[in-house]
Amino acid sequence: MFSKKFRNILLFGCIAAIFGAVGYWNISPERFLDKPPVSAEESPIDWYATNTHTLQYLEDGKVQYEMTSDKAEHVKATDITLVTKPDLNMFRGTDFPWHVTSERGEVNSGGTEVELIDSVRVKRTDEKNRDTLITSTRMTVFPQQQYAQTQQPVRIDGAGGVSTGVGMKAYLKESRIHLLSNVRGQYEAR
């Protein structure tokens, strides 16, 4: 019926097709074995919370700061808490808080340092109803010291004008802001 040469070609062709299919679909015996679930020790996140709300008080009982977020996840290995949509009001014991928001944030283990990432906004309305708005892409806030800093470009809207610069040190308790370099300003004449 079939010649020996044709049967050998057909046999090797089928074997090659099987190897090609196995390679194409990357089928390996390990894929069919049950994989053990990830243990708590191996998981990078050891706890999470949604719709968080944190209050910190001063020694005299006044509110120092209040922070909310959509979600908080604690990374066990680094002891950092990742927060989504952080919203921080730093009262400084007064009725006119600095309102700080961003898309994401990272809070260190003691809560003494908050790294704000993407669409950072720091806003305050003073007793004379004047607004000050500071925007940047990234900023580090130290709530206990009421201090913020960044090395990124910054824009400050307020006091009848706009100031821009690269890098900033903001002493929020005293409402004093230092732009570090490439400072430009545009102000309205009164």
Coordinates of N, CA and C in Angstrom, one line a residue:
M1 N 0.8 -1.2 0.0 CA 0.0 0.0 0.0 C 0.9 1.3 0.0
F2 N 1.3 1.7 1.2 CA 2.2 2.9 1.2 C 3.6 2.4 1.3
S3 N 4.5 3.1 0.6 CA 5.9 2.7 0.7 C 6.4 3.0 2.0
K4 N 7.5 2.4 2.3 CA 8.2 2.6 3.6 C 8.7 4.0 3.8
K5 N 9.1 4.6 2.8 CA 9.6 6.0 2.8 C 8.4 6.9 3.1
F6 N 7.3 6.7 2.5 CA 6.1 7.6 2.7 C 5.6 7.4 4.2
R7 N 5.6 6.2 4.7 CA 5.2 5.9 6.1 C 6.1 6.7 7.1
N8 N 7.4 6.6 6.9 CA 8.4 7.3 7.7 C 8.2 8.8 7.7
I9 N 8.0 9.4 6.5 CA 7.7 10.8 6.4 C 6.4 11.2 7.1
L10 N 5.4 10.4 7.0 CA 4.1 10.6 7.6 C 4.3 10.5 9.2
L11 N 5.0 9.5 9.7 CA 5.2 9.4 11.1 C 6.0 10.5 11.7
F12 N 7.1 10.9 11.0 CA 7.9 12.1 11.5 C 7.1 13.4 11.4
G13 N 6.3 13.5 10.3 CA 5.4 14.7 10.2 C 4.4 14.8 11.3
C14 N 3.8 13.7 11.8 CA 2.9 13.7 12.9 C 3.6 14.1 14.2
I15 N 4.8 13.5 14.4 CA 5.6 13.8 15.6 C 5.9 15.3 15.6
A16 N 6.4 15.8 14.5 CA 6.7 17.2 14.4 C 5.5 18.1 14.7
A17 N 4.3 17.7 14.2 CA 3.1 18.5 14.4 C 2.8 18.5 15.9
I18 N 2.9 17.4 16.5 CA 2.6 17.3 18.0 C 3.6 18.2 18.7
F19 N 4.9 18.1 18.5 CA 5.8 19.0 19.1 C 5.6 20.5 18.8
G20 N 5.2 20.7 17.6 CA 4.8 22.1 17.3 C 3.6 22.6 18.0
A21 N 2.6 21.8 18.2 CA 1.4 22.1 19.0 C 1.7 22.4 20.4
V22 N 2.6 21.5 21.0 CA 3.0 21.6 22.4 C 3.7 22.9 22.6
G23 N 4.6 23.2 21.7 CA 5.4 24.4 21.8 C 4.5 25.7 21.6
Y24 N 3.6 25.6 20.6 CA 2.7 26.7 20.4 C 1.8 27.0 21.5
W25 N 1.2 26.0 22.1 CA 0.3 26.3 23.3 C 1.1 26.2 24.6
N26 N 2.3 26.0 24.6 CA 3.2 25.9 25.8 C 2.5 25.0 26.9
I27 N 2.2 23.9 26.4 CA 1.6 22.9 27.3 C 2.7 22.2 28.1
S28 N 2.6 22.3 29.4 CA 3.6 21.5 30.2 C 2.8 20.8 31.3
P29 N 3.4 19.7 31.8 CA 2.7 18.9 32.8 C 2.4 19.7 34.1
E30 N 3.3 20.7 34.4 CA 3.1 21.4 35.6 C 1.8 22.3 35.6
R31 N 1.3 22.6 34.4 CA 0.1 23.4 34.3 C -1.1 22.6 34.8
F32 N -1.1 21.3 34.8 CA -2.2 20.5 35.2 C -2.1 20.1 36.7
L33 N -1.0 20.5 37.4 CA -0.9 20.2 38.8 C -1.6 21.3 39.6
D34 N -2.1 20.9 40.7 CA -2.8 21.9 41.6 C -1.6 22.8 42.2
K35 N -1.8 24.1 42.2 CA -0.9 25.0 42.8 C -1.4 25.3 44.2
P36 N -0.5 25.3 45.2 CA -0.9 25.6 46.5 C -1.2 27.1 46.6
P37 N -2.2 27.5 47.4 CA -2.5 28.9 47.6 C -1.4 29.7 48.2
V38 N -1.3 31.0 47.9 CA -0.3 31.8 48.5 C -0.5 32.0 50.0
S39 N 0.5 31.7 50.8 CA 0.3 31.8 52.3 C 0.4 33.3 52.7
A40 N 0.0 33.6 53.9 CA 0.0 34.9 54.4 C 1.5 35.5 54.5
E41 N 2.4 34.6 54.8 CA 3.8 35.0 54.9 C 4.4 35.4 53.5
E42 N 3.8 34.9 52.4 CA 4.3 35.2 51.1 C 3.6 36.4 50.5
S43 N 2.5 36.7 51.0 CA 1.6 37.8 50.4 C 2.3 39.2 50.7
P44 N 2.4 40.0 49.6 CA 3.0 41.3 49.9 C 2.1 42.2 50.7
I45 N 0.8 42.1 50.7 CA -0.2 42.9 51.4 C -0.7 42.0 52.6
D46 N -0.5 42.6 53.9 CA -0.9 41.8 55.0 C -2.3 42.3 55.5
W47 N -2.7 43.5 55.2 CA -4.1 43.9 55.5 C -4.5 45.1 54.6
Y48 N -5.8 45.3 54.4 CA -6.3 46.4 53.7 C -7.6 46.9 54.3
A49 N -7.9 48.1 54.0 CA -9.2 48.7 54.5 C -9.7 49.6 53.4
T50 N -11.0 49.7 53.4 CA -11.7 50.6 52.5 C -12.4 51.7 53.2
N51 N -12.5 52.9 52.6 CA -13.2 54.0 53.2 C -12.6 54.4 54.6
T52 N -11.3 54.6 54.6 CA -10.6 54.8 55.9 C -10.8 56.2 56.4
H53 N -10.7 56.4 57.7 CA -10.9 57.7 58.3 C -10.0 57.8 59.5
T54 N -9.0 58.7 59.6 CA -8.1 58.8 60.7 C -8.1 60.2 61.2
L55 N -8.1 60.3 62.6 CA -8.0 61.6 63.3 C -6.8 61.6 64.2
Q56 N -6.0 62.6 64.2 CA -4.9 62.8 65.0 C -5.1 64.1 65.8
Y57 N -5.0 64.0 67.2 CA -5.3 65.1 68.0 C -4.0 65.7 68.6
L58 N -4.0 67.0 68.9 CA -2.9 67.7 69.6 C -3.0 67.4 71.1
E59 N -2.0 67.7 71.8 CA -2.0 67.5 73.3 C -3.1 68.2 74.0
D60 N -3.5 69.4 73.4 CA -4.6 70.2 74.1 C -6.0 69.7 73.7
G61 N -6.1 68.7 72.9 CA -7.4 68.1 72.5 C -7.9 68.6 71.2
K62 N -7.3 69.6 70.5 CA -7.7 70.1 69.2 C -7.3 69.1 68.2
V63 N -8.0 69.1 67.0 CA -7.6 68.2 65.9 C -6.4 68.7 65.2
Q64 N -5.4 67.9 65.1 CA -4.2 68.2 64.4 C -4.4 67.9 62.9
Y65 N -4.8 66.7 62.5 CA -5.1 66.4 61.2 C -6.2 65.3 61.1
E66 N -6.9 65.3 59.9 CA -7.9 64.3 59.7 C -7.6 63.8 58.2
M67 N -7.6 62.5 58.1 CA -7.3 61.9 56.8 C -8.3 60.9 56.4
T68 N -8.8 60.9 55.2 CA -9.6 59.8 54.7 C -9.0 59.3 53.4
S69 N -9.4 58.1 53.0 CA -9.0 57.6 51.7 C -10.0 56.5 51.3
D70 N -10.0 56.3 49.9 CA -10.9 55.2 49.4 C -10.4 53.8 49.8
K71 N -9.1 53.6 49.8 CA -8.5 52.3 50.2 C -7.1 52.5 50.7
A72 N -6.8 51.6 51.7 CA -5.5 51.6 52.3 C -5.0 50.1 52.3
E73 N -3.8 49.9 51.8 CA -3.2 48.6 51.8 C -1.8 48.6 52.5
H74 N -1.6 47.7 53.4 CA -0.3 47.7 54.2 C 0.6 46.7 53.5
V75 N 1.8 47.1 53.1 CA 2.8 46.2 52.6 C 3.7 45.8 53.7
K76 N 3.6 44.5 54.0 CA 4.3 43.9 55.1 C 5.8 44.1 55.0
A77 N 6.4 43.8 53.9 CA 7.9 43.8 53.7 C 8.5 45.2 54.0
T78 N 7.8 46.3 53.6 CA 8.3 47.6 53.8 C 7.7 48.4 54.9
D79 N 6.6 47.9 55.5 CA 5.8 48.6 56.5 C 5.3 49.9 56.1
I80 N 4.9 50.0 54.8 CA 4.4 51.2 54.2 C 2.9 50.9 53.9
T81 N 2.1 51.9 54.1 CA 0.7 51.8 53.7 C 0.4 52.6 52.5
L82 N -0.1 51.9 51.5 CA -0.5 52.5 50.2 C -1.9 53.0 50.3
V83 N -2.2 54.3 50.0 CA -3.5 54.8 50.1 C -4.0 55.3 48.7
T84 N -5.3 55.1 48.4 CA -5.9 55.6 47.2 C -6.7 56.8 47.5
K85 N -6.6 57.8 46.7 CA -7.3 59.1 46.9 C -7.2 59.6 48.3
P86 N -6.0 59.8 48.8 CA -5.9 60.4 50.2 C -6.5 61.8 50.2
D87 N -7.1 62.2 51.3 CA -7.7 63.5 51.5 C -7.4 63.9 52.9
L88 N -6.5 64.9 53.1 CA -5.9 65.2 54.4 C -6.2 66.7 54.7
N89 N -6.8 66.9 55.9 CA -7.0 68.3 56.4 C -6.1 68.4 57.6
M90 N -5.1 69.4 57.5 CA -4.2 69.7 58.6 C -4.7 71.0 59.2
F91 N -5.3 70.8 60.4 CA -5.9 71.9 61.1 C -4.9 72.8 61.9
R92 N -3.8 72.2 62.4 CA -2.9 73.0 63.1 C -3.5 73.6 64.4
G93 N -4.6 73.1 64.8 CA -5.3 73.6 66.0 C -6.0 74.9 65.7
T94 N -6.3 75.2 64.4 CA -7.0 76.4 64.0 C -8.3 76.0 63.2
D95 N -9.1 77.0 62.9 CA -10.3 76.8 62.1 C -10.0 76.8 60.6
F96 N -8.8 77.1 60.2 CA -8.5 77.2 58.7 C -7.5 76.2 58.3
P97 N -7.9 75.0 58.0 CA -7.0 73.9 57.7 C -6.4 74.0 56.3
W98 N -5.2 73.4 56.1 CA -4.7 73.1 54.8 C -5.3 71.8 54.3
H99 N -5.9 71.9 53.1 CA -6.6 70.7 52.6 C -5.7 70.1 51.5
V100 N -5.3 68.9 51.7 CA -4.3 68.2 50.8 C -4.9 67.0 50.2
T101 N -4.8 66.9 48.9 CA -5.4 65.7 48.2 C -4.4 65.3 47.1
S102 N -4.6 64.0 46.6 CA -3.8 63.5 45.5 C -4.5 62.2 45.0
E103 N -4.0 61.6 44.0 CA -4.5 60.3 43.5 C -4.1 59.2 44.3
R104 N -2.8 59.1 44.7 CA -2.3 58.0 45.5 C -1.3 58.6 46.5
G105 N -1.0 57.7 47.5 CA -0.1 58.2 48.5 C 0.5 57.0 49.2
E106 N 1.7 57.2 49.9 CA 2.4 56.2 50.6 C 2.7 56.8 52.0
V107 N 2.2 56.1 53.0 CA 2.4 56.5 54.4 C 3.4 55.6 55.1
N108 N 4.4 56.2 55.8 CA 5.4 55.4 56.4 C 4.8 54.8 57.7
S109 N 5.6 53.9 58.4 CA 5.1 53.1 59.5 C 4.6 53.9 60.6
G110 N 5.1 55.1 60.9 CA 4.7 55.9 62.1 C 3.7 56.9 61.7
G111 N 3.3 57.0 60.4 CA 2.4 58.1 60.0 C 3.0 59.5 60.0
T112 N 4.3 59.5 60.1 CA 4.9 60.9 60.2 C 5.3 61.4 58.8
E113 N 5.2 60.6 57.8 CA 5.6 61.1 56.5 C 4.6 60.5 55.4
V114 N 4.0 61.4 54.6 CA 3.1 60.9 53.6 C 3.6 61.4 52.2
E115 N 3.9 60.5 51.4 CA 4.4 60.8 50.0 C 3.1 60.8 49.1
L116 N 2.8 62.0 48.6 CA 1.6 62.1 47.7 C 2.1 62.0 46.3
I117 N 1.3 61.3 45.4 CA 1.7 61.0 44.1 C 0.5 61.3 43.1
D118 N 0.8 62.0 42.1 CA -0.2 62.4 41.0 C -1.2 63.3 41.5
S119 N -1.4 64.4 40.7 CA -2.4 65.5 40.9 C -2.5 65.9 42.4
V120 N -1.3 66.3 42.9 CA -1.3 66.8 44.3 C -1.8 68.2 44.4
R121 N -2.7 68.5 45.3 CA -3.3 69.8 45.6 C -3.2 70.1 47.0
V122 N -2.7 71.3 47.4 CA -2.7 71.7 48.8 C -3.3 73.1 48.7
K123 N -4.5 73.2 49.5 CA -5.3 74.4 49.4 C -5.6 74.9 50.8
R124 N -5.7 76.2 50.9 CA -6.1 76.8 52.2 C -6.9 78.1 51.9
T125 N -7.9 78.3 52.7 CA -8.6 79.6 52.7 C -8.4 80.2 54.0
D126 N -7.9 81.5 54.1 CA -7.5 82.1 55.4 C -8.7 82.8 55.9
E127 N -8.5 83.5 57.1 CA -9.6 84.2 57.8 C -10.2 85.4 57.0
K128 N -9.4 85.9 56.0 CA -9.9 87.0 55.1 C -10.5 86.4 53.8
N129 N -10.8 85.1 53.8 CA -11.4 84.4 52.7 C -10.5 84.5 51.4
R130 N -9.2 84.5 51.6 CA -8.3 84.4 50.4 C -7.8 83.0 50.3
D131 N -7.8 82.5 49.0 CA -7.4 81.2 48.7 C -5.9 81.1 48.3
T132 N -5.3 80.0 48.7 CA -3.9 79.7 48.3 C -4.0 78.3 47.8
L133 N -3.5 78.0 46.6 CA -3.6 76.7 46.0 C -2.2 76.3 45.5
I134 N -1.6 75.2 46.0 CA -0.3 74.7 45.5 C -0.6 73.4 44.8
T135 N -0.1 73.3 43.6 CA -0.2 72.0 42.8 C 1.1 71.5 42.3
S136 N 1.2 70.2 42.3 CA 2.4 69.5 41.8 C 2.1 68.1 41.5
T137 N 3.1 67.4 40.9 CA 2.9 66.0 40.6 C 3.2 65.0 41.7
R138 N 4.1 65.5 42.6 CA 4.5 64.7 43.7 C 5.0 65.6 44.9
M139 N 4.7 65.2 46.1 CA 5.0 66.0 47.3 C 5.1 65.1 48.5
T140 N 6.0 65.4 49.4 CA 6.1 64.7 50.7 C 5.6 65.7 51.8
V141 N 4.6 65.2 52.6 CA 4.0 66.0 53.6 C 4.4 65.3 55.0
F142 N 4.8 66.2 55.9 CA 5.1 65.7 57.3 C 4.0 66.3 58.2
P143 N 2.9 65.6 58.5 CA 1.8 66.2 59.2 C 2.1 66.7 60.6
Q144 N 2.9 66.0 61.3 CA 3.2 66.5 62.7 C 4.0 67.8 62.7
Q145 N 4.9 68.0 61.7 CA 5.7 69.2 61.6 C 5.0 70.3 60.8
Q146 N 3.9 69.9 60.1 CA 3.1 70.8 59.3 C 4.1 71.4 58.2
Y147 N 4.7 70.5 57.5 CA 5.8 70.9 56.6 C 5.6 70.0 55.3
A148 N 5.8 70.6 54.1 CA 5.7 69.8 52.9 C 6.9 70.2 52.0
Q149 N 7.3 69.3 51.2 CA 8.4 69.6 50.3 C 8.3 68.8 49.0
T150 N 8.9 69.2 48.0 CA 9.0 68.5 46.7 C 10.2 69.0 45.9
Q151 N 10.6 68.2 45.0 CA 11.7 68.5 44.0 C 11.1 68.7 42.6
Q152 N 9.8 68.5 42.5 CA 9.1 68.6 41.2 C 8.6 70.0 40.9
P153 N 8.2 70.3 39.7 CA 7.6 71.6 39.4 C 6.4 71.9 40.2
V154 N 6.2 73.1 40.6 CA 5.2 73.6 41.5 C 4.5 74.8 41.0
R155 N 3.2 74.9 41.2 CA 2.5 76.1 40.8 C 1.7 76.6 42.1
I156 N 1.8 77.9 42.4 CA 1.1 78.4 43.5 C 0.2 79.5 43.0
D157 N -1.1 79.4 43.2 CA -2.1 80.4 42.9 C -2.6 81.0 44.2
G158 N -2.5 82.3 44.2 CA -3.0 83.0 45.4 C -2.3 84.4 45.5
A159 N -2.8 85.2 46.5 CA -2.3 86.5 46.7 C -2.3 87.4 45.5
G160 N -3.3 87.2 44.6 CA -3.4 88.1 43.5 C -2.5 87.7 42.3
G161 N -1.9 86.5 42.3 CA -1.0 86.1 41.2 C -0.7 84.7 41.2
V162 N 0.2 84.3 40.3 CA 0.6 82.9 40.1 C 2.1 82.9 40.2
S163 N 2.6 81.9 40.9 CA 4.1 81.7 41.0 C 4.3 80.2 40.6
T164 N 5.4 80.0 39.8 CA 5.8 78.7 39.4 C 7.3 78.5 39.8
G165 N 7.7 77.3 39.9 CA 9.1 77.0 40.2 C 9.3 75.5 40.2
V166 N 10.6 75.2 40.4 CA 11.0 73.7 40.6 C 11.5 73.6 42.0
G167 N 10.9 72.7 42.7 CA 11.2 72.4 44.1 C 10.6 73.4 45.0
M168 N 10.2 72.9 46.2 CA 9.5 73.8 47.2 C 9.7 73.3 48.6
K169 N 9.8 74.2 49.5 CA 9.7 73.9 50.9 C 8.6 74.7 51.5
A170 N 7.5 74.1 52.1 CA 6.4 74.8 52.6 C 6.2 74.6 54.1
Y171 N 6.3 75.7 54.8 CA 6.1 75.7 56.3 C 4.7 76.0 56.5
L172 N 3.8 75.0 56.6 CA 2.4 75.3 56.5 C 1.9 76.0 57.8
K173 N 2.5 75.7 58.9 CA 2.0 76.3 60.2 C 2.2 77.9 60.1
E174 N 3.3 78.3 59.5 CA 3.5 79.8 59.4 C 3.0 80.3 58.0
S175 N 2.4 79.5 57.2 CA 2.0 79.9 55.8 C 3.1 80.5 55.0
R176 N 4.3 79.9 55.1 CA 5.5 80.4 54.5 C 6.0 79.3 53.4
I177 N 6.2 79.8 52.2 CA 6.5 78.9 51.1 C 7.8 79.4 50.4
H178 N 8.7 78.5 50.2 CA 10.0 78.8 49.5 C 10.0 78.0 48.2
L179 N 10.1 78.6 47.1 CA 10.4 77.9 45.8 C 11.9 77.9 45.6
L180 N 12.4 76.7 45.2 CA 13.8 76.5 45.2 C 14.6 77.0 43.9
S181 N 14.0 76.8 42.7 CA 14.7 77.2 41.5 C 13.7 77.5 40.4
N182 N 14.2 78.1 39.3 CA 13.4 78.5 38.2 C 12.1 79.2 38.5
V183 N 12.2 80.1 39.4 CA 11.0 80.8 40.0 C 10.5 81.9 39.0
R184 N 9.2 81.8 38.7 CA 8.6 82.9 37.9 C 7.3 83.3 38.5
G185 N 6.9 84.5 38.4 CA 5.7 85.0 39.0 C 5.0 86.0 38.1
Q186 N 3.7 86.0 38.2 CA 2.8 86.9 37.5 C 1.8 87.4 38.5
Y187 N 1.7 88.8 38.7 CA 0.9 89.3 39.7 C 0.0 90.4 39.2
E188 N -1.2 90.6 39.7 CA -2.1 91.7 39.3 C -1.7 93.0 40.0
A189 N -1.7 94.1 39.3 CA -1.4 95.3 39.9 C -2.7 95.8 40.6
R190 N -2.5 96.4 41.8 CA -3.7 97.0 42.5 C -3.7 98.4 42.6

